Amino acid sequence: MIKAVRGTRDLLPPETALWNFVEAAVRDVFRAYNFHEVRTPIFESTELFSRSVGEETDIVSKEMYTWEDRSRAESERGQSLTLRPENTAGVVRAYIEHKLWDRGLNKLYYIGPQFRRERPQKGRYRQFYQIGAEVIGPPSAGSESPARDAEVLELLATLLDRLGIKNWNLELNSVGCPNDRAVYNEALRKALEPVVGQMDADCQRRAVTNPLRVFDCKVPADQPIIDKLPRISEYLDEPCRQHFQQVQEILNAVGVRFSLSDRLVRGLDYYTRTAFEFTHGALGAQNAILGGGRYDGLSESLGGPPAPGIGFAIGEDRLVLALKESAEAVQRKPDVYIAPLGAGMDREAARLAREMRRHDVVVELGDESFRLKKSLETASKIGARFALIVGENEVKSASFALKNLETGEQVSVPRAELAQKIQSSH
Ligand code: HAM
């Protein structure tokens, strides 16, 4: 038997109803904040990710699905391509390629699959889905303003609240500006020097290649060492500190709760200044429901003009997991099951179904070869609220037997009033 590849999975009804519910709610919220959808390719040049996410990150160094193109054209042959592990790099590439700075501030969102070769577990897959957004534009369009950071965070709080996700926690940090980052990295290297030998091999490698990454080390034995390291918050230069302060002031003004977390460094290299994660208790080890931050230098590092930006990506799989208990409530059951009785009645049933679906009634259509008992049983099994019986007499009199499957009550309803009768009984 051929099975879905490890770390990938099929999404089946009724769970797909939950995914659609989430995506519809998200699109509504994005509309209210004037975000517009962007769709970038699912694979890109490998170089795009190594230059943006960073060579030394786990994502680029061990998790990407990369292959050499087998194109017949000489010019394309051997080109290294990669399934996108995240979508920020693709959006910034598109920003540069299409000169989107002409549009001023771009507020873009995306919904789609991403790919990372991680060890699969609950809430962690190799093909997973992100709902993300990026606010990016030239500095003259206000893209650097702390108001943008706060708007994005407030949008997220609104979205989670609207979806009914309770008990989320916003962890906020500033990972600094280029000036202070250099000084801080130096201080970190110094502090690590005498202790690094006692750390796990992976943490040791990080200490050399990118000391900030040490904060991401999960090995329990190394935590006491990490706890004693200097923090970026003590090294922020004045403009950077003020920017972070202003973000917090707006959040307080609009009533979005957060906690400061100066160990939060994020697993991608492009971040500057504001960095954040929203965690959720019910998710277990993979408790980050979303993450994001500012990436003010990313456009330049990809050969573009200065284009400060801030964004986030929600792990949709994790969001749905957090909502799972309510799956039943979200899926709309059929309003009515149409039961054609006897030869020639499939045709009449199809006509009625068409009429009612036009009025937004959810209809399931039966089969004229079924006996009435089997039709009623099927109607109950699929959870329909009503069964509508369509026999020769009903068609002649243009009045149909409508049976309420919850109460058992049966009434005769004229054809023209059917849709309204069914809808008004919610
Ligand atoms: P990230 O933190 O790598 O950030 O991913 C964002 C979210 O995607 C995570 O918080 C998690 O919920 C979900 N996620 C990541 N990996 C997996 C996985 N293997 N299985 C299931 N869910 C996963 C980014 O990707 C950045 N591009 C976010 C961003 C946008 N920053 C600025 N703009």
mmCIF file with all atom_site columns, C-alpha atoms in Angstrom, residues 154-247:
data_model
loop_
_atom_site.group_PDB
_atom_site.id
_atom_site.type_symbol
_atom_site.label_atom_id
_atom_site.label_alt_id
_atom_site.label_comp_id
_atom_site.label_asym_id
_atom_site.label_entity_id
_atom_site.label_seq_id
_atom_site.pdbx_PDB_ins_code
_atom_site.Cartn_x
_atom_site.Cartn_y
_atom_site.Cartn_z
_atom_site.occupancy
_atom_site.B_iso_or_equiv
_atom_site.pdbx_formal_charge
_atom_site.auth_seq_id
_atom_site.auth_comp_id
_atom_site.auth_asym_id
_atom_site.auth_atom_id
_atom_site.pdbx_PDB_model_num
ATOM 1  C CA . GLU A 1 154 ? -3.018  44.094 17.704 1.00 0.00 ? 154 GLU A CA 1
ATOM 2  C CA . LEU A 1 155 ? -4.332  42.398 14.543 1.00 0.00 ? 155 LEU A CA 1
ATOM 3  C CA . LEU A 1 156 ? -3.040  39.072 15.852 1.00 0.00 ? 156 LEU A CA 1
ATOM 4  C CA . ALA A 1 157 ? -4.643  39.539 19.263 1.00 0.00 ? 157 ALA A CA 1
ATOM 5  C CA . THR A 1 158 ? -7.947  40.397 17.550 1.00 0.00 ? 158 THR A CA 1
ATOM 6  C CA . LEU A 1 159 ? -7.702  37.381 15.286 1.00 0.00 ? 159 LEU A CA 1
ATOM 7  C CA . LEU A 1 160 ? -7.007  34.877 18.062 1.00 0.00 ? 160 LEU A CA 1
ATOM 8  C CA . ASP A 1 161 ? -9.781  36.349 20.196 1.00 0.00 ? 161 ASP A CA 1
ATOM 9  C CA . ARG A 1 162 ? -12.229 36.232 17.311 1.00 0.00 ? 162 ARG A CA 1
ATOM 10 C CA . LEU A 1 163 ? -11.415 32.585 16.645 1.00 0.00 ? 163 LEU A CA 1
ATOM 11 C CA . GLY A 1 164 ? -12.145 31.856 20.288 1.00 0.00 ? 164 GLY A CA 1
ATOM 12 C CA . ILE A 1 165 ? -8.545  30.875 21.109 1.00 0.00 ? 165 ILE A CA 1
ATOM 13 C CA . LYS A 1 166 ? -8.102  31.520 24.784 1.00 0.00 ? 166 LYS A CA 1
ATOM 14 C CA . ASN A 1 167 ? -5.016  31.611 26.984 1.00 0.00 ? 167 ASN A CA 1
ATOM 15 C CA . TRP A 1 168 ? -2.544  32.814 24.395 1.00 0.00 ? 168 TRP A CA 1
ATOM 16 C CA . ASN A 1 169 ? 0.577   34.569 25.559 1.00 0.00 ? 169 ASN A CA 1
ATOM 17 C CA . LEU A 1 170 ? 2.426   37.193 23.532 1.00 0.00 ? 170 LEU A CA 1
ATOM 18 C CA . GLU A 1 171 ? 6.179   37.088 24.178 1.00 0.00 ? 171 GLU A CA 1
ATOM 19 C CA . LEU A 1 172 ? 7.961   40.179 23.001 1.00 0.00 ? 172 LEU A CA 1
ATOM 20 C CA . ASN A 1 173 ? 11.612  41.105 22.611 1.00 0.00 ? 173 ASN A CA 1
ATOM 21 C CA . SER A 1 174 ? 13.872  43.421 20.660 1.00 0.00 ? 174 SER A CA 1
ATOM 22 C CA . VAL A 1 175 ? 16.780  41.643 18.988 1.00 0.00 ? 175 VAL A CA 1
ATOM 23 C CA . GLY A 1 176 ? 18.509  44.957 18.324 1.00 0.00 ? 176 GLY A CA 1
ATOM 24 C CA . CYS A 1 177 ? 19.704  47.083 15.439 1.00 0.00 ? 177 CYS A CA 1
ATOM 25 C CA . PRO A 1 178 ? 22.851  46.451 13.333 1.00 0.00 ? 178 PRO A CA 1
ATOM 26 C CA . ASN A 1 179 ? 24.962  48.839 15.481 1.00 0.00 ? 179 ASN A CA 1
ATOM 27 C CA . ASP A 1 180 ? 24.177  47.381 18.849 1.00 0.00 ? 180 ASP A CA 1
ATOM 28 C CA . ARG A 1 181 ? 24.074  43.815 17.524 1.00 0.00 ? 181 ARG A CA 1
ATOM 29 C CA . ALA A 1 182 ? 27.800  43.898 16.681 1.00 0.00 ? 182 ALA A CA 1
ATOM 30 C CA . VAL A 1 183 ? 28.683  45.131 20.180 1.00 0.00 ? 183 VAL A CA 1
ATOM 31 C CA . TYR A 1 184 ? 26.357  42.596 21.745 1.00 0.00 ? 184 TYR A CA 1
ATOM 32 C CA . ASN A 1 185 ? 27.715  39.682 19.707 1.00 0.00 ? 185 ASN A CA 1
ATOM 33 C CA . GLU A 1 186 ? 31.176  40.582 20.916 1.00 0.00 ? 186 GLU A CA 1
ATOM 34 C CA . ALA A 1 187 ? 30.027  40.633 24.553 1.00 0.00 ? 187 ALA A CA 1
ATOM 35 C CA . LEU A 1 188 ? 28.284  37.307 24.046 1.00 0.00 ? 188 LEU A CA 1
ATOM 36 C CA . ARG A 1 189 ? 31.398  35.723 22.524 1.00 0.00 ? 189 ARG A CA 1
ATOM 37 C CA . LYS A 1 190 ? 33.446  36.908 25.489 1.00 0.00 ? 190 LYS A CA 1
ATOM 38 C CA . ALA A 1 191 ? 30.971  35.557 28.013 1.00 0.00 ? 191 ALA A CA 1
ATOM 39 C CA . LEU A 1 192 ? 30.787  32.238 26.173 1.00 0.00 ? 192 LEU A CA 1
ATOM 40 C CA . GLU A 1 193 ? 34.542  31.709 25.872 1.00 0.00 ? 193 GLU A CA 1
ATOM 41 C CA . PRO A 1 194 ? 35.208  30.275 29.362 1.00 0.00 ? 194 PRO A CA 1
ATOM 42 C CA . VAL A 1 195 ? 32.037  28.110 29.451 1.00 0.00 ? 195 VAL A CA 1
ATOM 43 C CA . VAL A 1 196 ? 31.490  26.963 25.890 1.00 0.00 ? 196 VAL A CA 1
ATOM 44 C CA . GLY A 1 197 ? 33.571  23.787 26.396 1.00 0.00 ? 197 GLY A CA 1
ATOM 45 C CA . GLN A 1 198 ? 30.960  22.476 28.835 1.00 0.00 ? 198 GLN A CA 1
ATOM 46 C CA . MET A 1 199 ? 28.119  22.840 26.356 1.00 0.00 ? 199 MET A CA 1
ATOM 47 C CA . ASP A 1 200 ? 26.535  20.355 23.979 1.00 0.00 ? 200 ASP A CA 1
ATOM 48 C CA . ALA A 1 201 ? 28.250  20.036 20.564 1.00 0.00 ? 201 ALA A CA 1
ATOM 49 C CA . ASP A 1 202 ? 25.454  21.753 18.660 1.00 0.00 ? 202 ASP A CA 1
ATOM 50 C CA . CYS A 1 203 ? 25.445  24.730 21.061 1.00 0.00 ? 203 CYS A CA 1
ATOM 51 C CA . GLN A 1 204 ? 29.239  24.958 20.742 1.00 0.00 ? 204 GLN A CA 1
ATOM 52 C CA . ARG A 1 205 ? 28.929  25.255 16.986 1.00 0.00 ? 205 ARG A CA 1
ATOM 53 C CA . ARG A 1 206 ? 26.341  28.014 17.390 1.00 0.00 ? 206 ARG A CA 1
ATOM 54 C CA . ALA A 1 207 ? 28.597  29.862 19.824 1.00 0.00 ? 207 ALA A CA 1
ATOM 55 C CA . VAL A 1 208 ? 31.192  30.156 17.075 1.00 0.00 ? 208 VAL A CA 1
ATOM 56 C CA . THR A 1 209 ? 29.079  30.752 13.980 1.00 0.00 ? 209 THR A CA 1
ATOM 57 C CA . ASN A 1 210 ? 26.263  32.890 15.374 1.00 0.00 ? 210 ASN A CA 1
ATOM 58 C CA . PRO A 1 211 ? 26.337  33.410 19.152 1.00 0.00 ? 211 PRO A CA 1
ATOM 59 C CA . LEU A 1 212 ? 22.770  34.761 19.306 1.00 0.00 ? 212 LEU A CA 1
ATOM 60 C CA . ARG A 1 213 ? 21.577  31.290 18.255 1.00 0.00 ? 213 ARG A CA 1
ATOM 61 C CA . VAL A 1 214 ? 22.845  29.893 21.556 1.00 0.00 ? 214 VAL A CA 1
ATOM 62 C CA . PHE A 1 215 ? 19.610  31.108 23.142 1.00 0.00 ? 215 PHE A CA 1
ATOM 63 C CA . ASP A 1 216 ? 17.781  28.599 20.948 1.00 0.00 ? 216 ASP A CA 1
ATOM 64 C CA . CYS A 1 217 ? 19.696  25.633 22.444 1.00 0.00 ? 217 CYS A CA 1
ATOM 65 C CA . LYS A 1 218 ? 17.154  23.298 23.999 1.00 0.00 ? 218 LYS A CA 1
ATOM 66 C CA . VAL A 1 219 ? 19.560  20.947 25.861 1.00 0.00 ? 219 VAL A CA 1
ATOM 67 C CA . PRO A 1 220 ? 18.449  21.115 29.552 1.00 0.00 ? 220 PRO A CA 1
ATOM 68 C CA . ALA A 1 221 ? 21.983  20.811 30.942 1.00 0.00 ? 221 ALA A CA 1
ATOM 69 C CA . ASP A 1 222 ? 23.029  23.981 29.102 1.00 0.00 ? 222 ASP A CA 1
ATOM 70 C CA . GLN A 1 223 ? 20.224  26.160 30.442 1.00 0.00 ? 223 GLN A CA 1
ATOM 71 C CA . PRO A 1 224 ? 21.992  27.357 33.626 1.00 0.00 ? 224 PRO A CA 1
ATOM 72 C CA . ILE A 1 225 ? 24.912  28.553 31.452 1.00 0.00 ? 225 ILE A CA 1
ATOM 73 C CA . ILE A 1 226 ? 22.571  30.301 29.025 1.00 0.00 ? 226 ILE A CA 1
ATOM 74 C CA . ASP A 1 227 ? 20.667  31.956 31.881 1.00 0.00 ? 227 ASP A CA 1
ATOM 75 C CA . LYS A 1 228 ? 23.825  33.761 32.966 1.00 0.00 ? 228 LYS A CA 1
ATOM 76 C CA . LEU A 1 229 ? 24.689  35.198 29.528 1.00 0.00 ? 229 LEU A CA 1
ATOM 77 C CA . PRO A 1 230 ? 24.327  38.935 28.859 1.00 0.00 ? 230 PRO A CA 1
ATOM 78 C CA . ARG A 1 231 ? 21.007  39.955 27.321 1.00 0.00 ? 231 ARG A CA 1
ATOM 79 C CA . ILE A 1 232 ? 20.400  42.031 24.223 1.00 0.00 ? 232 ILE A CA 1
ATOM 80 C CA . SER A 1 233 ? 18.056  44.266 26.223 1.00 0.00 ? 233 SER A CA 1
ATOM 81 C CA . GLU A 1 234 ? 21.102  45.676 28.038 1.00 0.00 ? 234 GLU A CA 1
ATOM 82 C CA . TYR A 1 235 ? 22.813  46.556 24.764 1.00 0.00 ? 235 TYR A CA 1
ATOM 83 C CA . LEU A 1 236 ? 20.102  48.280 22.688 1.00 0.00 ? 236 LEU A CA 1
ATOM 84 C CA . ASP A 1 237 ? 21.257  51.647 21.372 1.00 0.00 ? 237 ASP A CA 1
ATOM 85 C CA . GLU A 1 238 ? 19.072  54.677 22.074 1.00 0.00 ? 238 GLU A CA 1
ATOM 86 C CA . PRO A 1 239 ? 16.974  54.792 18.848 1.00 0.00 ? 239 PRO A CA 1
ATOM 87 C CA . CYS A 1 240 ? 16.458  51.049 19.012 1.00 0.00 ? 240 CYS A CA 1
ATOM 88 C CA . ARG A 1 241 ? 15.439  51.189 22.686 1.00 0.00 ? 241 ARG A CA 1
ATOM 89 C CA . GLN A 1 242 ? 13.003  54.033 21.988 1.00 0.00 ? 242 GLN A CA 1
ATOM 90 C CA . HIS A 1 243 ? 11.446  52.196 19.061 1.00 0.00 ? 243 HIS A CA 1
ATOM 91 C CA . PHE A 1 244 ? 10.816  49.182 21.273 1.00 0.00 ? 244 PHE A CA 1
ATOM 92 C CA . GLN A 1 245 ? 9.471   51.410 24.030 1.00 0.00 ? 245 GLN A CA 1
ATOM 93 C CA . GLN A 1 246 ? 6.975   53.020 21.640 1.00 0.00 ? 246 GLN A CA 1
ATOM 94 C CA . VAL A 1 247 ? 5.730   49.642 20.420 1.00 0.00 ? 247 VAL A CA 1
#
